[in-house]
mmCIF file of C-alpha atoms in Angstrom:
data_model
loop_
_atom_site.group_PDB
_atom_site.id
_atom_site.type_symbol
_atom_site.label_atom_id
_atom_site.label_comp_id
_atom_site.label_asym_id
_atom_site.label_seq_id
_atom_site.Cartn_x
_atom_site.Cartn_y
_atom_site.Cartn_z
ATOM 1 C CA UNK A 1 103.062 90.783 41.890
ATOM 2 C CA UNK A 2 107.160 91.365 42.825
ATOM 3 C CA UNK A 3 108.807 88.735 44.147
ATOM 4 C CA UNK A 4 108.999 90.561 47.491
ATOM 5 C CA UNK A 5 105.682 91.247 47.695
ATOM 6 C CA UNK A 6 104.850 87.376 46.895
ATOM 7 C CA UNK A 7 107.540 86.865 49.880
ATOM 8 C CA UNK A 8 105.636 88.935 51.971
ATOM 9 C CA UNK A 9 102.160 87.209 50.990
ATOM 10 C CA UNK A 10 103.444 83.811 51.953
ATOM 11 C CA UNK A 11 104.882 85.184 55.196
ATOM 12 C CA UNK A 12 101.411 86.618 56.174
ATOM 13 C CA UNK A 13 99.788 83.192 55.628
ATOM 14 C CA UNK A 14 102.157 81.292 57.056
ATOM 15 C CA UNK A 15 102.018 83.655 60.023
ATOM 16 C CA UNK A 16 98.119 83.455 59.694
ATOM 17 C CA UNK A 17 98.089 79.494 59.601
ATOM 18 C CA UNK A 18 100.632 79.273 62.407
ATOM 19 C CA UNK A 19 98.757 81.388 64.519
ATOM 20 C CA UNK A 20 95.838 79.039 63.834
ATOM 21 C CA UNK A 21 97.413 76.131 64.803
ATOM 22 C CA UNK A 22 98.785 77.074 67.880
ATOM 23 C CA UNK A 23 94.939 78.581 69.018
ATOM 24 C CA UNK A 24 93.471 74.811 67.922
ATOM 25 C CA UNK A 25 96.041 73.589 70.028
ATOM 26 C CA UNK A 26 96.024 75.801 73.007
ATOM 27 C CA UNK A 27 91.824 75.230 72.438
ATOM 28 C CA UNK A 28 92.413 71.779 72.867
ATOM 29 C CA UNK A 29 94.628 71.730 75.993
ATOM 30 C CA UNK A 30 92.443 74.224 77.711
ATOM 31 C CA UNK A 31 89.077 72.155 77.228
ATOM 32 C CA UNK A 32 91.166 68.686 78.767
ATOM 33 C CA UNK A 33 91.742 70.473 81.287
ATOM 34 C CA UNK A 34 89.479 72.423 82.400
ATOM 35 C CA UNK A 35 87.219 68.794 82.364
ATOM 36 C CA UNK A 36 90.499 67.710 84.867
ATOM 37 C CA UNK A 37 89.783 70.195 86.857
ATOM 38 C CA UNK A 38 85.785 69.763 87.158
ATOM 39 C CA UNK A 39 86.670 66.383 87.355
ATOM 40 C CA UNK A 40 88.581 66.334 89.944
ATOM 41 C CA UNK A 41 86.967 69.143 92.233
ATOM 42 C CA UNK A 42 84.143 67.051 91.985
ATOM 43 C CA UNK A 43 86.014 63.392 93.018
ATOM 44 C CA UNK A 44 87.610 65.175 95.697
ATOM 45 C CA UNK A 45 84.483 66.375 97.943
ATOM 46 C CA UNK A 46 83.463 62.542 97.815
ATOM 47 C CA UNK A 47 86.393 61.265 98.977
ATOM 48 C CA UNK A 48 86.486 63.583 102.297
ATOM 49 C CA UNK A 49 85.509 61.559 105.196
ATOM 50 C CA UNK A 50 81.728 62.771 106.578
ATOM 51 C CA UNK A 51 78.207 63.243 105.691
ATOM 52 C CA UNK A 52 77.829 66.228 104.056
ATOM 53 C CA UNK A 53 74.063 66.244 104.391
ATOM 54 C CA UNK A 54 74.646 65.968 108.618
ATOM 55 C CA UNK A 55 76.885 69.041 108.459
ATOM 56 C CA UNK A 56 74.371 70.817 106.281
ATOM 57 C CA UNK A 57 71.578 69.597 108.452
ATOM 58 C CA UNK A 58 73.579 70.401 111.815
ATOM 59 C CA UNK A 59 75.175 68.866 114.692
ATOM 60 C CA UNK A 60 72.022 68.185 116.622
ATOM 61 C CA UNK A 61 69.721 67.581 113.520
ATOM 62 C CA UNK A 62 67.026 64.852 114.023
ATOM 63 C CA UNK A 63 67.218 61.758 111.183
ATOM 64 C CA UNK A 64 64.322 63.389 109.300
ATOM 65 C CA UNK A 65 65.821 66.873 108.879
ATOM 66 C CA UNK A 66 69.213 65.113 107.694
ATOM 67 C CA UNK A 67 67.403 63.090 104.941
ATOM 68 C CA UNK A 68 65.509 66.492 104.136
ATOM 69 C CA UNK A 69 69.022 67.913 103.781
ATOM 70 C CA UNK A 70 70.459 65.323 101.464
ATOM 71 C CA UNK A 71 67.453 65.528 99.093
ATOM 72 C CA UNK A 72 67.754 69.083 98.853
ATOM 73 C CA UNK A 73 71.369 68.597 97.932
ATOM 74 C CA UNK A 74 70.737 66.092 95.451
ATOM 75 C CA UNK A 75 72.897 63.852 97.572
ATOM 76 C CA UNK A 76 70.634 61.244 97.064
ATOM 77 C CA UNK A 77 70.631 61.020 93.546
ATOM 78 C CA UNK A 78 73.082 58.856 91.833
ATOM 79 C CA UNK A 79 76.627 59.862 91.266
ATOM 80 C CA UNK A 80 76.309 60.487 87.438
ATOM 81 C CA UNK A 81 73.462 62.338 87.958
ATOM 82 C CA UNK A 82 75.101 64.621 90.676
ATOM 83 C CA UNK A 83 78.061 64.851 88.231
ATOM 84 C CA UNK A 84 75.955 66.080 85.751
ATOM 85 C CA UNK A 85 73.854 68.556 88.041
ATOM 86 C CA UNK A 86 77.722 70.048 88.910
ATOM 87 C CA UNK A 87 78.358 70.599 85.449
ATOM 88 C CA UNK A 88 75.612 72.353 84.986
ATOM 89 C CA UNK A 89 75.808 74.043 87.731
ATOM 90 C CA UNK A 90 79.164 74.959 86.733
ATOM 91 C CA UNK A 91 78.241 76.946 83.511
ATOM 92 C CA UNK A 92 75.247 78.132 84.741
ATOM 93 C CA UNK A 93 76.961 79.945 87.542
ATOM 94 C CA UNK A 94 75.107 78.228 89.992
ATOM 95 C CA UNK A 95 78.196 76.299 92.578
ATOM 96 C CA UNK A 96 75.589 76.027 95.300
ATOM 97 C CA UNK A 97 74.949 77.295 98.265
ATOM 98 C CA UNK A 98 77.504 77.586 101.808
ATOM 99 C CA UNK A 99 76.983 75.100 104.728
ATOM 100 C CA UNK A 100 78.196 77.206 106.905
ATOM 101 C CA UNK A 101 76.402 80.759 105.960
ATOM 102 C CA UNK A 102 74.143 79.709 103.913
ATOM 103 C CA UNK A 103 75.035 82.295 100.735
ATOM 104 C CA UNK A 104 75.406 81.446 97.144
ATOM 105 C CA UNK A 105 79.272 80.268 96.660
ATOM 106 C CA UNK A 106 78.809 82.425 93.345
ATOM 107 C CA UNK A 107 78.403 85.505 95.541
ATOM 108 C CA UNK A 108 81.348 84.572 98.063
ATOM 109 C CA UNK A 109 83.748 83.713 95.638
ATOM 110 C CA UNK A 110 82.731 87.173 93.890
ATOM 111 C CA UNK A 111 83.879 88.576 97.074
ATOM 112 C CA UNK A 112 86.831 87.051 97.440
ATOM 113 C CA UNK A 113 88.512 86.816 94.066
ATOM 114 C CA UNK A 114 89.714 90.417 93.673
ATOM 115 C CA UNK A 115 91.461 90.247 96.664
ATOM 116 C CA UNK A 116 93.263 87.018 95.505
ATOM 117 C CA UNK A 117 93.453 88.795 92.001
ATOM 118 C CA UNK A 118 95.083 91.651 93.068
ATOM 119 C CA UNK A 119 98.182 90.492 95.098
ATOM 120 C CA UNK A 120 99.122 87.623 92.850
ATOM 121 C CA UNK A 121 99.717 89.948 89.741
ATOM 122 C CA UNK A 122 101.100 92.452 92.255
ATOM 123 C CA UNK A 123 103.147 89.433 93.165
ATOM 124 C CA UNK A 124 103.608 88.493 89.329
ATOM 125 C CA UNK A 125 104.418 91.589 88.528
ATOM 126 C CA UNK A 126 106.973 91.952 91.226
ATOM 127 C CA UNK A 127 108.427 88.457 90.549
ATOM 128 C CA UNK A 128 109.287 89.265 86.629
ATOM 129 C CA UNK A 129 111.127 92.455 87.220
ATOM 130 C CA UNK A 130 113.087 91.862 89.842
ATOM 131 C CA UNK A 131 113.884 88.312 88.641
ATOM 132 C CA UNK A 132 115.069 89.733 85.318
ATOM 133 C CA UNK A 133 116.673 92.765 86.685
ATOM 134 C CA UNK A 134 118.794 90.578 88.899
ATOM 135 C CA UNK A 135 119.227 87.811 86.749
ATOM 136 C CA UNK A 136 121.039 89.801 83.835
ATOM 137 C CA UNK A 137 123.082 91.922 86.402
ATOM 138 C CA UNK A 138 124.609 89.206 87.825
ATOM 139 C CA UNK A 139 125.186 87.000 84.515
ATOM 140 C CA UNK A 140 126.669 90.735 83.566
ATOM 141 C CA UNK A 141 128.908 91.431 86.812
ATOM 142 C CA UNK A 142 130.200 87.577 86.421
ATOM 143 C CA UNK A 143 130.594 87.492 82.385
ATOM 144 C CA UNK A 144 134.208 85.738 81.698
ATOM 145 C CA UNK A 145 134.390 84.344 85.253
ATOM 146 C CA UNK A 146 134.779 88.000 87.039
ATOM 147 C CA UNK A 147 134.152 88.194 90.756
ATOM 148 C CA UNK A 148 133.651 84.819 91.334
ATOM 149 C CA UNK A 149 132.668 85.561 94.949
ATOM 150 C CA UNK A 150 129.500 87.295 93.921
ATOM 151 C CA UNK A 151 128.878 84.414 91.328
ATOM 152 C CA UNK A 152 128.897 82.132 94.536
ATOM 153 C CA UNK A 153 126.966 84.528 96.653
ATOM 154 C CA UNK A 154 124.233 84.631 94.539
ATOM 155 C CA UNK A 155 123.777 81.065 94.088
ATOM 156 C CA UNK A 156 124.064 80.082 97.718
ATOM 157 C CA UNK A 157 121.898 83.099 99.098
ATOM 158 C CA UNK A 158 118.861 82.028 96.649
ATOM 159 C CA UNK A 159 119.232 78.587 96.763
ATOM 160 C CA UNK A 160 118.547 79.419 100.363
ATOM 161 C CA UNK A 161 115.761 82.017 100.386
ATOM 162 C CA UNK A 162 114.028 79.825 97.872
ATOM 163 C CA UNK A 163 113.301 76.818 100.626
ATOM 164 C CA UNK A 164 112.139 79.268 103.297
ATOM 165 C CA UNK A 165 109.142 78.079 104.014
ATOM 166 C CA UNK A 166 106.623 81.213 103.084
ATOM 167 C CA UNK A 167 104.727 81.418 106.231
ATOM 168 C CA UNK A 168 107.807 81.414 108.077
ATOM 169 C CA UNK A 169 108.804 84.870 105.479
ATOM 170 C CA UNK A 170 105.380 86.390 106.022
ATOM 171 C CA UNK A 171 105.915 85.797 110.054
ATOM 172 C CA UNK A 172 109.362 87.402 109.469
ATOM 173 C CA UNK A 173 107.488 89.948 107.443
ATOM 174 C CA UNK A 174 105.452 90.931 109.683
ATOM 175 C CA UNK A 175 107.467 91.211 113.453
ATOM 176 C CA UNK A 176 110.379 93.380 111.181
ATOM 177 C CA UNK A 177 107.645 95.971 109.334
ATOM 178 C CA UNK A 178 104.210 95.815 111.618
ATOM 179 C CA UNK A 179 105.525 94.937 115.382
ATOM 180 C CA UNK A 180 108.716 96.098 115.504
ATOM 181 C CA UNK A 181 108.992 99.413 112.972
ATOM 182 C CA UNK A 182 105.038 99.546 113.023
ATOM 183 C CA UNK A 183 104.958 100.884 109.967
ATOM 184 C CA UNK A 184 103.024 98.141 107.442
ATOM 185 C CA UNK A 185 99.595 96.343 108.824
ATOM 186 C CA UNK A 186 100.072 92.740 110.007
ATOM 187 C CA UNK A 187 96.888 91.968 108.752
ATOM 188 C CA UNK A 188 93.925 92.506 106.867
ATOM 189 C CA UNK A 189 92.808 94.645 103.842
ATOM 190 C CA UNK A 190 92.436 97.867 105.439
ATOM 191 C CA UNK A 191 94.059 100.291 103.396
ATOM 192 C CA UNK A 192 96.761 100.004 100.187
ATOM 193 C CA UNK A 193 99.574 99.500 102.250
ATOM 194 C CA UNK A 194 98.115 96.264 103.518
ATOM 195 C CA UNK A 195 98.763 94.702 99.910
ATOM 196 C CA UNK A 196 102.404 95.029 101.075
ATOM 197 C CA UNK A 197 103.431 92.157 103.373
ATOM 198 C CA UNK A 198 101.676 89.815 101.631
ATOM 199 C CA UNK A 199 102.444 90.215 97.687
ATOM 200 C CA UNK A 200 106.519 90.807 98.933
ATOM 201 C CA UNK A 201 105.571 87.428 100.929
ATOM 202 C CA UNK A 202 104.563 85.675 97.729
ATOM 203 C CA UNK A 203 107.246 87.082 96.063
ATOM 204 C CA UNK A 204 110.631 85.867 98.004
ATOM 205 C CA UNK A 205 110.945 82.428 96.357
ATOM 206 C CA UNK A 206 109.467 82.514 92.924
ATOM 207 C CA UNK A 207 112.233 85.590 92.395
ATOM 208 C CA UNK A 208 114.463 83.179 93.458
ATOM 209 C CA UNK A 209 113.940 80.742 91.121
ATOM 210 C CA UNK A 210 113.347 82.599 88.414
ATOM 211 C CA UNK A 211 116.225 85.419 88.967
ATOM 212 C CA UNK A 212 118.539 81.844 88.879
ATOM 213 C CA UNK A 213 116.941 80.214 85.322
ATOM 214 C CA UNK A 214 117.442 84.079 83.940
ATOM 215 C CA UNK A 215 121.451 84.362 85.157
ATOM 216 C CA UNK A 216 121.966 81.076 83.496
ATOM 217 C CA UNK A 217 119.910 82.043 80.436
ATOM 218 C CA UNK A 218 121.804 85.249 80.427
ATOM 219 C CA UNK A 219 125.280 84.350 81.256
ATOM 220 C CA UNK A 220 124.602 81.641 77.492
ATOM 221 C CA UNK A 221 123.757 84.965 75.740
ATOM 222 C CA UNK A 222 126.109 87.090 76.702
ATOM 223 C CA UNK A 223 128.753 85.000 74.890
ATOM 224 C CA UNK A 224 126.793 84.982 71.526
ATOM 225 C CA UNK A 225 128.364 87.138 68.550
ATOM 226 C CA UNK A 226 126.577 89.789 68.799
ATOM 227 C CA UNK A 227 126.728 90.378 71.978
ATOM 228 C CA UNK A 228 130.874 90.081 71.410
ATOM 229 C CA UNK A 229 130.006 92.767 68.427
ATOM 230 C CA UNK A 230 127.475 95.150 70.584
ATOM 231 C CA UNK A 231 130.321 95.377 73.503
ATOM 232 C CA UNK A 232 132.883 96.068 70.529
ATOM 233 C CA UNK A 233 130.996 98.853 69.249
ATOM 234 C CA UNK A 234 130.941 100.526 72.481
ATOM 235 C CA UNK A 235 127.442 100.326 73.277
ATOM 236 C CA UNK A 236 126.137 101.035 76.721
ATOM 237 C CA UNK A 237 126.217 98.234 79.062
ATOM 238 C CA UNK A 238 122.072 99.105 80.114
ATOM 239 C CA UNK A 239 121.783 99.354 76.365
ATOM 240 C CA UNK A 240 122.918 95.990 75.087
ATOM 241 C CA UNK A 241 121.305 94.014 78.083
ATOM 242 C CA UNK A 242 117.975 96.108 77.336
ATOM 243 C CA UNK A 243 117.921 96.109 73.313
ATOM 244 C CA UNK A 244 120.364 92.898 72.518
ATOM 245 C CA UNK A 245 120.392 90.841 75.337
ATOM 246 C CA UNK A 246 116.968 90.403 76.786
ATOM 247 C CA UNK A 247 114.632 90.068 73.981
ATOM 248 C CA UNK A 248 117.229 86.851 73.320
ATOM 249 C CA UNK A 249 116.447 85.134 76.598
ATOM 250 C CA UNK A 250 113.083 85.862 77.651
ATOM 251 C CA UNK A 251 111.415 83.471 75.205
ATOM 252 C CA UNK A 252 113.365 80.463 77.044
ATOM 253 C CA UNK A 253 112.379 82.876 80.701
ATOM 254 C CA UNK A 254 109.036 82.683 79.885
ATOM 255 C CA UNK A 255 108.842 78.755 78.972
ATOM 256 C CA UNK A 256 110.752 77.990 82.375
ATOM 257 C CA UNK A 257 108.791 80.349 84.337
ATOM 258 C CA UNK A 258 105.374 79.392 83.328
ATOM 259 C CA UNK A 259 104.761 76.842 85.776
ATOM 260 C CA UNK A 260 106.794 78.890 89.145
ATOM 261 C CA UNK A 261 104.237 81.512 88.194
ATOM 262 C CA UNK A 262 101.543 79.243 87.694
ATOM 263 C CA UNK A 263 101.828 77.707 90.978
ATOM 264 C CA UNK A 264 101.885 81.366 93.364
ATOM 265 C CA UNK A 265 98.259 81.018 93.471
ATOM 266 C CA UNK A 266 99.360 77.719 95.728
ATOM 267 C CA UNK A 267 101.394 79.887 97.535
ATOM 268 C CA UNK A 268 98.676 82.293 98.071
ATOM 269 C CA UNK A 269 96.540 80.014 99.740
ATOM 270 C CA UNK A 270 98.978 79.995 102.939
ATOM 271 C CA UNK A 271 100.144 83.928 101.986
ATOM 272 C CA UNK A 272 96.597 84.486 102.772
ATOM 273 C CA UNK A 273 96.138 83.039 105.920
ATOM 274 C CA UNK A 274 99.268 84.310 107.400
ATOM 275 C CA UNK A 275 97.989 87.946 106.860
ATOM 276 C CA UNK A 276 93.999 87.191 107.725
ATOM 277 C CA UNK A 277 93.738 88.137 103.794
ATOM 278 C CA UNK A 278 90.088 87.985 102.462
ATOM 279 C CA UNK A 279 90.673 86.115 99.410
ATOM 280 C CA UNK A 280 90.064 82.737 98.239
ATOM 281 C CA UNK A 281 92.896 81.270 99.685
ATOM 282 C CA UNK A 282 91.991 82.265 103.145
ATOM 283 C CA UNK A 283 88.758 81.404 102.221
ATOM 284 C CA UNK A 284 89.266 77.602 101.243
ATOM 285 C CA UNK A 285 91.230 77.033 104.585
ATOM 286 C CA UNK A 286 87.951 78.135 106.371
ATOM 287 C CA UNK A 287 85.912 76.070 104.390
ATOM 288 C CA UNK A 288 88.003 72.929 104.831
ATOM 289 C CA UNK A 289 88.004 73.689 108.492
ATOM 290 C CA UNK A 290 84.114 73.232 108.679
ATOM 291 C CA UNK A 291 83.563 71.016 105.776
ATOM 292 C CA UNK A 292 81.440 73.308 103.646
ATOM 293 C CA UNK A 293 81.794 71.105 100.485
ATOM 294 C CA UNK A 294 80.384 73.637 98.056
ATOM 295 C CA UNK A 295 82.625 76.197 99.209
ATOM 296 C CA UNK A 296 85.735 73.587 99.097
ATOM 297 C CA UNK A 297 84.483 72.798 95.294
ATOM 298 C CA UNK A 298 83.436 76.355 94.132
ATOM 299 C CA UNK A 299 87.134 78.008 95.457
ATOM 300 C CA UNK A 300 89.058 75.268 94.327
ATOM 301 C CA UNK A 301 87.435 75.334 91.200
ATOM 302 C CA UNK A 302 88.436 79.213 91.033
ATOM 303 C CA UNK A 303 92.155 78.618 91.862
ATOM 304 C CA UNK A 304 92.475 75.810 89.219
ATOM 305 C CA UNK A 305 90.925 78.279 86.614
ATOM 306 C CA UNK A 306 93.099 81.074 87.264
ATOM 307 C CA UNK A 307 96.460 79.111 86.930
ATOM 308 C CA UNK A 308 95.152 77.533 83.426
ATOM 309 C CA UNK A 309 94.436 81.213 82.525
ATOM 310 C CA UNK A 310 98.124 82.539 83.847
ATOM 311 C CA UNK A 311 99.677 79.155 81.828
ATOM 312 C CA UNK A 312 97.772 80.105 78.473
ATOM 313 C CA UNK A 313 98.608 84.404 78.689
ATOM 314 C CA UNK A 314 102.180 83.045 79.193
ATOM 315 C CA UNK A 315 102.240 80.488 76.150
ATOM 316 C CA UNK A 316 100.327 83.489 74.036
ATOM 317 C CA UNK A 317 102.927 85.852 75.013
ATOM 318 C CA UNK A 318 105.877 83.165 74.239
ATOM 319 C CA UNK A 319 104.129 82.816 71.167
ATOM 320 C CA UNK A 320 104.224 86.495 70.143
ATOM 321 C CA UNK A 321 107.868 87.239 71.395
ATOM 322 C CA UNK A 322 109.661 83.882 69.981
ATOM 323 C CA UNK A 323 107.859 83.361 66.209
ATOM 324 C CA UNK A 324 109.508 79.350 66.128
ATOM 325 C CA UNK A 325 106.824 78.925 68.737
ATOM 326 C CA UNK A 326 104.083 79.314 66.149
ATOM 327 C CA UNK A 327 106.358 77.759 63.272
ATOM 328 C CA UNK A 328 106.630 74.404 65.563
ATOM 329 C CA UNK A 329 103.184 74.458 66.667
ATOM 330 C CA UNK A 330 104.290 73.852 70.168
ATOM 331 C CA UNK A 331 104.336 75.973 73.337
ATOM 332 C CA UNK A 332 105.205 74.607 77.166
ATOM 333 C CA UNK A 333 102.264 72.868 78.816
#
């Protein structure tokens, strides 16, 4: 064997046992917290005030129908053995059934979960490009302290849109493009224009955010050497922040990012409502409202697993794009 070839051989293992490290690890992280989670979801339905076997029961339920609820709920088992009986639940598919309607939660969260799917990586989506896009423009357009003014402008105008409250956005959404123009639905999930309003609405201040960490992250790269060498060469201005400039910056993008992403499934929740959206957001608030505990559990639940799911594709991806991820054996949390 050449001594390139022996090069190459270590490379691939080291590669290999990098890789393998980082899955243990990620493994590791995902099983703490998913028990958080299922921890938590299930702490939190005991601590709302109530008696979730008189709301199952009804209103006007006589004492004997109540206690026939509880046992049926296995509320009057002990706490560890509820616990358990969640768990199990849990990876059995089985959350329970509604208060309120009286369907499995599996079944209504089935529902519901596209609908929730579908506008936050619309929203995601939306979020990345036109964070980046505007991010490297501006670090571009204000490179060696030109036009200060826009510089400035760009910092006050998102540090602004950023605190706008989002239901106040989607209500500003929706008398500019539904009442007034009339030419978006205000509500509902009617037809593919009605994914509009709300994934622009879950949008506004993530972009913000994120367009911000990118001009700083850009504005540091821009100065490198190369960067000095690609504009001395003549290159296209599209070209070097394409070819040169972003692959540089997105690994430290994507480890600021993580959690803004991460937490637009919050922002869905109230997104959703604001647009009568049939997703699990929308669907939690309704549940809250008439204390339908294994609905509360069963969506929560949902949510929390989707935003572990969003943090670990974004570590995996951080992994593949910046190798000293892998050679450090660390990744964001």
């Amino acid at each position: 064997m050449t001594g390139t070839q022996a090069a190459k051989t270590s490379m691939t293992a080291r590669g290999a046992s990098g890789w393998g490290r980082f899955l243990r690890q990620k493994a590791i992280e995902l099983a703490v917290a998913l028990a958080a989670l299922i921890l938590l979801t299930f702490v939190l339905v005991l601590l709302v005030p109530g008696d979730p076997a008189r709301i199952a029961a009804g209103i006007d339920a006589s004492p004997e129908q109540v206690e026939a609820a509880r046992i049926a709920l296995g509320l009057d088992q002990p706490i560890p053995v509820q616990f358990l009986q969640y768990v199990t639940g849990i990876f059995t598919g089985d959350l329970g059934q509604s208060f309120r309607t009286g369907q499995d939660v599996t079944t209504i969260i089935a529902v519901r979960l596209p609908y929730t799917l579908t506008i936050a990586l619309v929203a995601i989506a939306l979020t990345l490009v036109i964070s980046v896009a505007i991010g490297i423009g501006v670090a571009g357009l204000t490179r060696g302290n030109r036009n200060r003014w826009l510089d400035v402008g760009f910092s006050w105008v998102t540090a602004t849109l950023q605190t706008l409250p989002v239901y106040v956005f989607g209500a500003i959404l929706v008398i500019v493009f539904a009442v007034t123009l009339g030419v978006l639905p205000a509500a509902g999930a009617t037809s593919p224009a009605s994914y509009v309003l709300p994934a622009v609405a879950l949008t506004l201040a993530p972009t913000c955010s994120i367009s911000r960490i990118v001009r700083r992250e850009a504005s540091a790269v821009l100065e490198q050497d190369y960067m000095r060498t690609a504009r001395g060469w003549r290159i296209g201005r599209v070209k070097q922040h394409m070819k040169y400039a972003l692959p540089n910056l997105l690994a430290s993008t994507l480890t600021l990012s993580g959690l803004i992403l991460g937490n637009m499934l919050g922002g869905a929740v109230i997104v959703e409502r604001v647009f009568a959206w049939p997703g699990l957001g929308n669907g939690v608030v309704e549940a809250i409202l008439e204390r339908d505990y294994p609905l509360i559990r069963g969506i929560i639940l949902t949510i929390g697993v989707l935003a572990i799911i969003i943090n670990l594709t974004i570590d995996i991806v951080l992994a593949i794009v910046d190798p000293r991820v892998l050679r450090s054996g660390k990744a964001f949390a």
